[in-house]
Amino acid sequence: MKNKSDVSIMLKEAGILFAVTLIAGLLLGFVFELTKEPRRIQQEKAIREACMEVFSEEEYISAGIGFQEYAYTPGEELASELAEKGVSVGRVYEAVSQGGMLFGYVVEAISANGYGGDIVLYVGVRTDGTVNGVSITESSETAGLGLEAPSVLTPQFAGKKFDSFVYTKTGAKEGTNEVDAISGATVTTKAVTEAVNGGLKAALELLEGGAVNE
């Protein structure tokens, strides 16, 4: 049976632990609030840069291209298809000139199936359905393998007009919807390809008028 001294010590230690936990929680909350605005600004900057990267040609720059966020929800059929692939669609932007001419859409697509976690990318799609460019903004893939995706994999999608893409380990045939897999990084290749397909299909749904505009 514990004596009063033991109980007193336990209560004191519990009180100290509670105080430390409370102070730590308050400090974390303070730091979170303090850094929330800088993080938001940094995120918006990264999105703008990604949008510009996928519509970086001189014709778009000279037209004063801008990007307006568009409220979009995938149709039920597409949403189900994306979910099966572990892909989700985030923000969507209209790529427009200063005069209001629509050049296409930029779609944020996230694959949960990357080798090191989520892969976040932006797909630029012209009004005729051609993929104009792809920009990866977040990735935790393996250095020297999956991390090569921005330089090795994404350029292969640009300028191609297909409803979807597939990857191959035996060399992509010219004029097809095939892209060369990164050697030793099949998981990353698959995740990126599925994310690009998700963003492309969302853009095509918008272009075909079958999307839900909230």
mmCIF file of C-alpha atoms in Angstrom:
data_model
loop_
_atom_site.group_PDB
_atom_site.id
_atom_site.type_symbol
_atom_site.label_atom_id
_atom_site.label_comp_id
_atom_site.label_asym_id
_atom_site.label_seq_id
_atom_site.Cartn_x
_atom_site.Cartn_y
_atom_site.Cartn_z
ATOM 1 C CA MET A 1 0.000 0.000 0.000
ATOM 2 C CA LYS A 2 1.400 3.395 -1.013
ATOM 3 C CA ASN A 3 1.980 5.926 1.747
ATOM 4 C CA LYS A 4 1.024 9.579 1.561
ATOM 5 C CA SER A 5 4.557 10.502 0.499
ATOM 6 C CA ASP A 6 4.387 8.216 -2.543
ATOM 7 C CA VAL A 7 0.995 9.609 -3.562
ATOM 8 C CA SER A 8 2.259 13.155 -3.134
ATOM 9 C CA ILE A 9 5.263 12.446 -5.366
ATOM 10 C CA MET A 10 3.052 10.841 -8.036
ATOM 11 C CA LEU A 11 0.685 13.816 -8.021
ATOM 12 C CA LYS A 12 3.596 16.236 -8.241
ATOM 13 C CA GLU A 13 5.138 14.367 -11.177
ATOM 14 C CA ALA A 14 1.756 14.160 -12.902
ATOM 15 C CA GLY A 15 1.301 17.897 -12.421
ATOM 16 C CA ILE A 16 4.723 18.627 -13.884
ATOM 17 C CA LEU A 17 4.031 16.349 -16.870
ATOM 18 C CA PHE A 18 0.681 18.041 -17.456
ATOM 19 C CA ALA A 19 2.271 21.499 -17.285
ATOM 20 C CA VAL A 20 5.053 20.527 -19.723
ATOM 21 C CA THR A 21 2.531 19.011 -22.140
ATOM 22 C CA LEU A 22 0.293 22.066 -21.922
ATOM 23 C CA ILE A 23 3.167 24.487 -22.520
ATOM 24 C CA ALA A 24 4.469 22.409 -25.441
ATOM 25 C CA GLY A 25 1.005 22.336 -26.992
ATOM 26 C CA LEU A 26 0.605 26.090 -26.610
ATOM 27 C CA LEU A 27 4.016 26.705 -28.153
ATOM 28 C CA LEU A 28 3.248 24.418 -31.103
ATOM 29 C CA GLY A 29 -0.050 26.204 -31.633
ATOM 30 C CA PHE A 30 1.687 29.576 -31.483
ATOM 31 C CA VAL A 31 4.356 28.517 -33.986
ATOM 32 C CA PHE A 32 1.686 27.067 -36.299
ATOM 33 C CA GLU A 33 -0.287 30.326 -36.288
ATOM 34 C CA LEU A 34 2.884 32.374 -36.659
ATOM 35 C CA THR A 35 4.005 30.441 -39.742
ATOM 36 C CA LYS A 36 0.561 29.887 -41.302
ATOM 37 C CA GLU A 37 0.606 33.000 -43.479
ATOM 38 C CA PRO A 38 4.204 32.546 -44.719
ATOM 39 C CA ARG A 39 3.370 28.916 -45.544
ATOM 40 C CA ARG A 40 0.263 29.993 -47.429
ATOM 41 C CA ILE A 41 2.250 32.565 -49.405
ATOM 42 C CA GLN A 42 4.930 29.993 -50.222
ATOM 43 C CA GLN A 43 2.306 27.487 -51.345
ATOM 44 C CA GLU A 44 0.597 30.048 -53.589
ATOM 45 C CA LYS A 45 3.972 30.939 -55.084
ATOM 46 C CA ALA A 46 4.724 27.281 -55.824
ATOM 47 C CA ILE A 47 1.322 26.878 -57.510
ATOM 48 C CA ARG A 48 1.855 29.977 -59.667
ATOM 49 C CA GLU A 49 5.271 28.714 -60.710
ATOM 50 C CA ALA A 50 3.827 25.286 -61.568
ATOM 51 C CA CYS A 51 1.076 26.878 -63.662
ATOM 52 C CA MET A 52 3.598 29.020 -65.508
ATOM 53 C CA GLU A 53 5.850 26.015 -66.070
ATOM 54 C CA VAL A 54 3.152 24.001 -67.842
ATOM 55 C CA PHE A 55 2.216 26.972 -70.056
ATOM 56 C CA SER A 56 5.677 28.465 -70.504
ATOM 57 C CA GLU A 57 5.787 28.910 -74.301
ATOM 58 C CA GLU A 58 6.375 32.395 -75.689
ATOM 59 C CA GLU A 59 2.911 32.540 -77.281
ATOM 60 C CA TYR A 60 1.318 32.293 -73.847
ATOM 61 C CA ILE A 61 3.738 34.694 -72.165
ATOM 62 C CA SER A 62 3.262 37.332 -74.867
ATOM 63 C CA ALA A 63 -0.521 37.012 -74.513
ATOM 64 C CA GLY A 64 -0.191 37.897 -70.825
ATOM 65 C CA ILE A 65 -1.388 34.518 -69.618
ATOM 66 C CA GLY A 66 -2.978 34.377 -66.190
ATOM 67 C CA PHE A 67 -4.510 31.658 -64.055
ATOM 68 C CA GLN A 68 -7.938 31.855 -62.449
ATOM 69 C CA GLU A 69 -9.011 29.223 -59.950
ATOM 70 C CA TYR A 70 -12.058 27.301 -61.106
ATOM 71 C CA ALA A 71 -14.391 25.512 -58.692
ATOM 72 C CA TYR A 72 -14.558 21.956 -59.960
ATOM 73 C CA THR A 73 -15.758 18.571 -58.767
ATOM 74 C CA PRO A 74 -15.169 15.467 -60.920
ATOM 75 C CA GLY A 75 -18.255 13.676 -62.167
ATOM 76 C CA GLU A 76 -19.290 10.554 -60.283
ATOM 77 C CA GLU A 77 -17.890 8.129 -62.860
ATOM 78 C CA LEU A 78 -14.530 9.883 -63.072
ATOM 79 C CA ALA A 79 -14.298 10.276 -59.292
ATOM 80 C CA SER A 80 -14.803 6.527 -58.897
ATOM 81 C CA GLU A 81 -12.193 5.761 -61.549
ATOM 82 C CA LEU A 82 -9.652 8.062 -59.907
ATOM 83 C CA ALA A 83 -10.283 6.604 -56.456
ATOM 84 C CA GLU A 84 -9.522 3.110 -57.759
ATOM 85 C CA LYS A 85 -6.136 4.386 -58.944
ATOM 86 C CA GLY A 86 -5.350 6.172 -55.697
ATOM 87 C CA VAL A 87 -5.544 9.532 -57.468
ATOM 88 C CA SER A 88 -7.358 12.678 -56.386
ATOM 89 C CA VAL A 89 -7.876 16.021 -58.087
ATOM 90 C CA GLY A 90 -7.132 19.202 -56.195
ATOM 91 C CA ARG A 91 -7.200 22.758 -57.441
ATOM 92 C CA VAL A 92 -8.072 23.604 -61.033
ATOM 93 C CA TYR A 93 -7.132 26.790 -62.881
ATOM 94 C CA GLU A 94 -8.255 28.301 -66.151
ATOM 95 C CA ALA A 95 -5.318 29.474 -68.259
ATOM 96 C CA VAL A 96 -6.531 32.688 -69.880
ATOM 97 C CA SER A 97 -5.067 35.639 -71.775
ATOM 98 C CA GLN A 98 -5.458 39.238 -70.674
ATOM 99 C CA GLY A 99 -8.263 39.504 -73.210
ATOM 100 C CA GLY A 100 -10.104 36.551 -71.666
ATOM 101 C CA MET A 101 -9.179 33.928 -74.255
ATOM 102 C CA LEU A 102 -9.123 30.428 -72.772
ATOM 103 C CA PHE A 103 -5.904 28.550 -73.512
ATOM 104 C CA GLY A 104 -6.740 25.502 -71.415
ATOM 105 C CA TYR A 105 -6.723 24.228 -67.847
ATOM 106 C CA VAL A 106 -4.141 23.456 -65.215
ATOM 107 C CA VAL A 107 -5.184 20.601 -62.932
ATOM 108 C CA GLU A 108 -3.563 19.590 -59.661
ATOM 109 C CA ALA A 109 -3.455 15.791 -59.362
ATOM 110 C CA ILE A 110 -2.212 13.778 -56.390
ATOM 111 C CA SER A 111 -1.199 10.130 -56.440
ATOM 112 C CA ALA A 112 -1.090 8.352 -53.084
ATOM 113 C CA ASN A 113 0.915 5.497 -54.605
ATOM 114 C CA GLY A 114 4.385 6.985 -54.876
ATOM 115 C CA TYR A 115 7.269 4.902 -53.562
ATOM 116 C CA GLY A 116 7.967 7.460 -50.835
ATOM 117 C CA GLY A 117 4.456 8.823 -50.352
ATOM 118 C CA ASP A 118 2.205 11.279 -52.172
ATOM 119 C CA ILE A 119 3.264 12.717 -55.518
ATOM 120 C CA VAL A 120 1.681 16.080 -56.336
ATOM 121 C CA LEU A 121 1.813 17.403 -59.873
ATOM 122 C CA TYR A 122 0.141 19.923 -62.155
ATOM 123 C CA VAL A 123 -1.026 19.045 -65.666
ATOM 124 C CA GLY A 124 -1.518 21.749 -68.274
ATOM 125 C CA VAL A 125 -4.027 20.785 -70.970
ATOM 126 C CA ARG A 126 -4.808 22.903 -74.040
ATOM 127 C CA THR A 127 -8.341 23.464 -75.258
ATOM 128 C CA ASP A 128 -7.853 20.818 -77.961
ATOM 129 C CA GLY A 129 -6.999 18.197 -75.311
ATOM 130 C CA THR A 130 -3.226 18.204 -75.832
ATOM 131 C CA VAL A 131 -1.058 17.926 -72.734
ATOM 132 C CA ASN A 132 0.977 21.126 -72.781
ATOM 133 C CA GLY A 133 3.203 20.272 -69.838
ATOM 134 C CA VAL A 134 3.529 18.550 -66.468
ATOM 135 C CA SER A 135 5.159 19.933 -63.326
ATOM 136 C CA ILE A 136 5.855 17.883 -60.193
ATOM 137 C CA THR A 137 5.720 20.059 -57.074
ATOM 138 C CA GLU A 138 5.905 17.486 -54.260
ATOM 139 C CA SER A 139 7.691 14.146 -54.199
ATOM 140 C CA SER A 140 9.568 12.015 -51.667
ATOM 141 C CA GLU A 141 10.884 9.444 -54.096
ATOM 142 C CA THR A 142 14.302 7.769 -53.989
ATOM 143 C CA ALA A 143 17.273 9.928 -54.953
ATOM 144 C CA GLY A 144 18.784 8.885 -58.279
ATOM 145 C CA LEU A 145 15.680 6.878 -59.191
ATOM 146 C CA GLY A 146 12.167 8.218 -58.604
ATOM 147 C CA LEU A 147 13.491 11.726 -58.002
ATOM 148 C CA GLU A 148 14.498 11.760 -61.682
ATOM 149 C CA ALA A 149 10.821 11.970 -62.664
ATOM 150 C CA PRO A 150 10.768 15.771 -63.254
ATOM 151 C CA SER A 151 13.691 15.609 -65.699
ATOM 152 C CA VAL A 152 13.204 12.165 -67.246
ATOM 153 C CA LEU A 153 9.512 11.312 -67.095
ATOM 154 C CA THR A 154 7.358 14.441 -67.204
ATOM 155 C CA PRO A 155 8.820 15.872 -70.466
ATOM 156 C CA GLN A 156 7.557 12.769 -72.265
ATOM 157 C CA PHE A 157 3.922 13.824 -71.812
ATOM 158 C CA ALA A 158 4.274 17.321 -73.294
ATOM 159 C CA GLY A 159 2.805 17.992 -76.721
ATOM 160 C CA LYS A 160 0.907 14.714 -76.889
ATOM 161 C CA LYS A 161 -2.819 14.399 -77.488
ATOM 162 C CA PHE A 162 -4.291 11.218 -76.031
ATOM 163 C CA ASP A 163 -7.104 10.418 -73.621
ATOM 164 C CA SER A 164 -4.629 8.616 -71.353
ATOM 165 C CA PHE A 165 -1.051 7.357 -71.180
ATOM 166 C CA VAL A 166 0.641 4.056 -70.399
ATOM 167 C CA TYR A 167 4.218 3.379 -69.412
ATOM 168 C CA THR A 168 6.521 0.775 -70.884
ATOM 169 C CA LYS A 169 9.834 -0.770 -69.892
ATOM 170 C CA THR A 170 10.763 -1.735 -73.456
ATOM 171 C CA GLY A 171 10.983 1.667 -75.113
ATOM 172 C CA ALA A 172 8.103 3.965 -76.030
ATOM 173 C CA LYS A 173 7.021 3.766 -79.654
ATOM 174 C CA GLU A 174 6.958 7.083 -81.478
ATOM 175 C CA GLY A 175 3.495 8.522 -82.079
ATOM 176 C CA THR A 176 1.868 6.433 -79.349
ATOM 177 C CA ASN A 177 0.573 7.160 -75.859
ATOM 178 C CA GLU A 178 3.523 5.295 -74.332
ATOM 179 C CA VAL A 179 6.121 6.833 -72.021
ATOM 180 C CA ASP A 180 9.432 5.256 -71.056
ATOM 181 C CA ALA A 181 9.531 4.066 -67.455
ATOM 182 C CA ILE A 182 12.402 5.266 -65.279
ATOM 183 C CA SER A 183 14.802 2.355 -64.888
ATOM 184 C CA GLY A 184 14.541 0.946 -61.388
ATOM 185 C CA ALA A 185 11.610 3.202 -60.476
ATOM 186 C CA THR A 186 8.521 1.468 -61.820
ATOM 187 C CA VAL A 187 6.419 2.404 -58.786
ATOM 188 C CA THR A 188 7.193 6.092 -59.267
ATOM 189 C CA THR A 189 6.583 5.852 -63.013
ATOM 190 C CA LYS A 190 3.205 4.207 -62.449
ATOM 191 C CA ALA A 191 2.167 6.785 -59.843
ATOM 192 C CA VAL A 192 3.169 9.743 -62.023
ATOM 193 C CA THR A 193 1.469 8.289 -65.106
ATOM 194 C CA GLU A 194 -1.754 7.667 -63.186
ATOM 195 C CA ALA A 195 -1.674 11.176 -61.719
ATOM 196 C CA VAL A 196 -1.131 12.696 -65.171
ATOM 197 C CA ASN A 197 -4.011 10.612 -66.513
ATOM 198 C CA GLY A 198 -6.207 11.818 -63.662
ATOM 199 C CA GLY A 199 -5.404 15.466 -64.310
ATOM 200 C CA LEU A 200 -5.852 14.999 -68.055
ATOM 201 C CA LYS A 201 -9.226 13.301 -67.698
ATOM 202 C CA ALA A 202 -10.426 16.041 -65.362
ATOM 203 C CA ALA A 203 -9.406 18.668 -67.919
ATOM 204 C CA LEU A 204 -11.093 16.741 -70.733
ATOM 205 C CA GLU A 205 -14.250 16.512 -68.649
ATOM 206 C CA LEU A 206 -14.154 20.286 -68.236
ATOM 207 C CA LEU A 207 -13.593 20.816 -71.946
ATOM 208 C CA GLU A 208 -16.452 18.491 -72.808
ATOM 209 C CA GLY A 209 -18.763 20.272 -70.408
ATOM 210 C CA GLY A 210 -19.424 17.247 -68.213
ATOM 211 C CA ALA A 211 -17.899 18.615 -65.012
ATOM 212 C CA VAL A 212 -19.691 19.889 -61.944
ATOM 213 C CA ASN A 213 -18.966 23.577 -61.362
ATOM 214 C CA GLU A 214 -19.595 24.450 -57.716
#
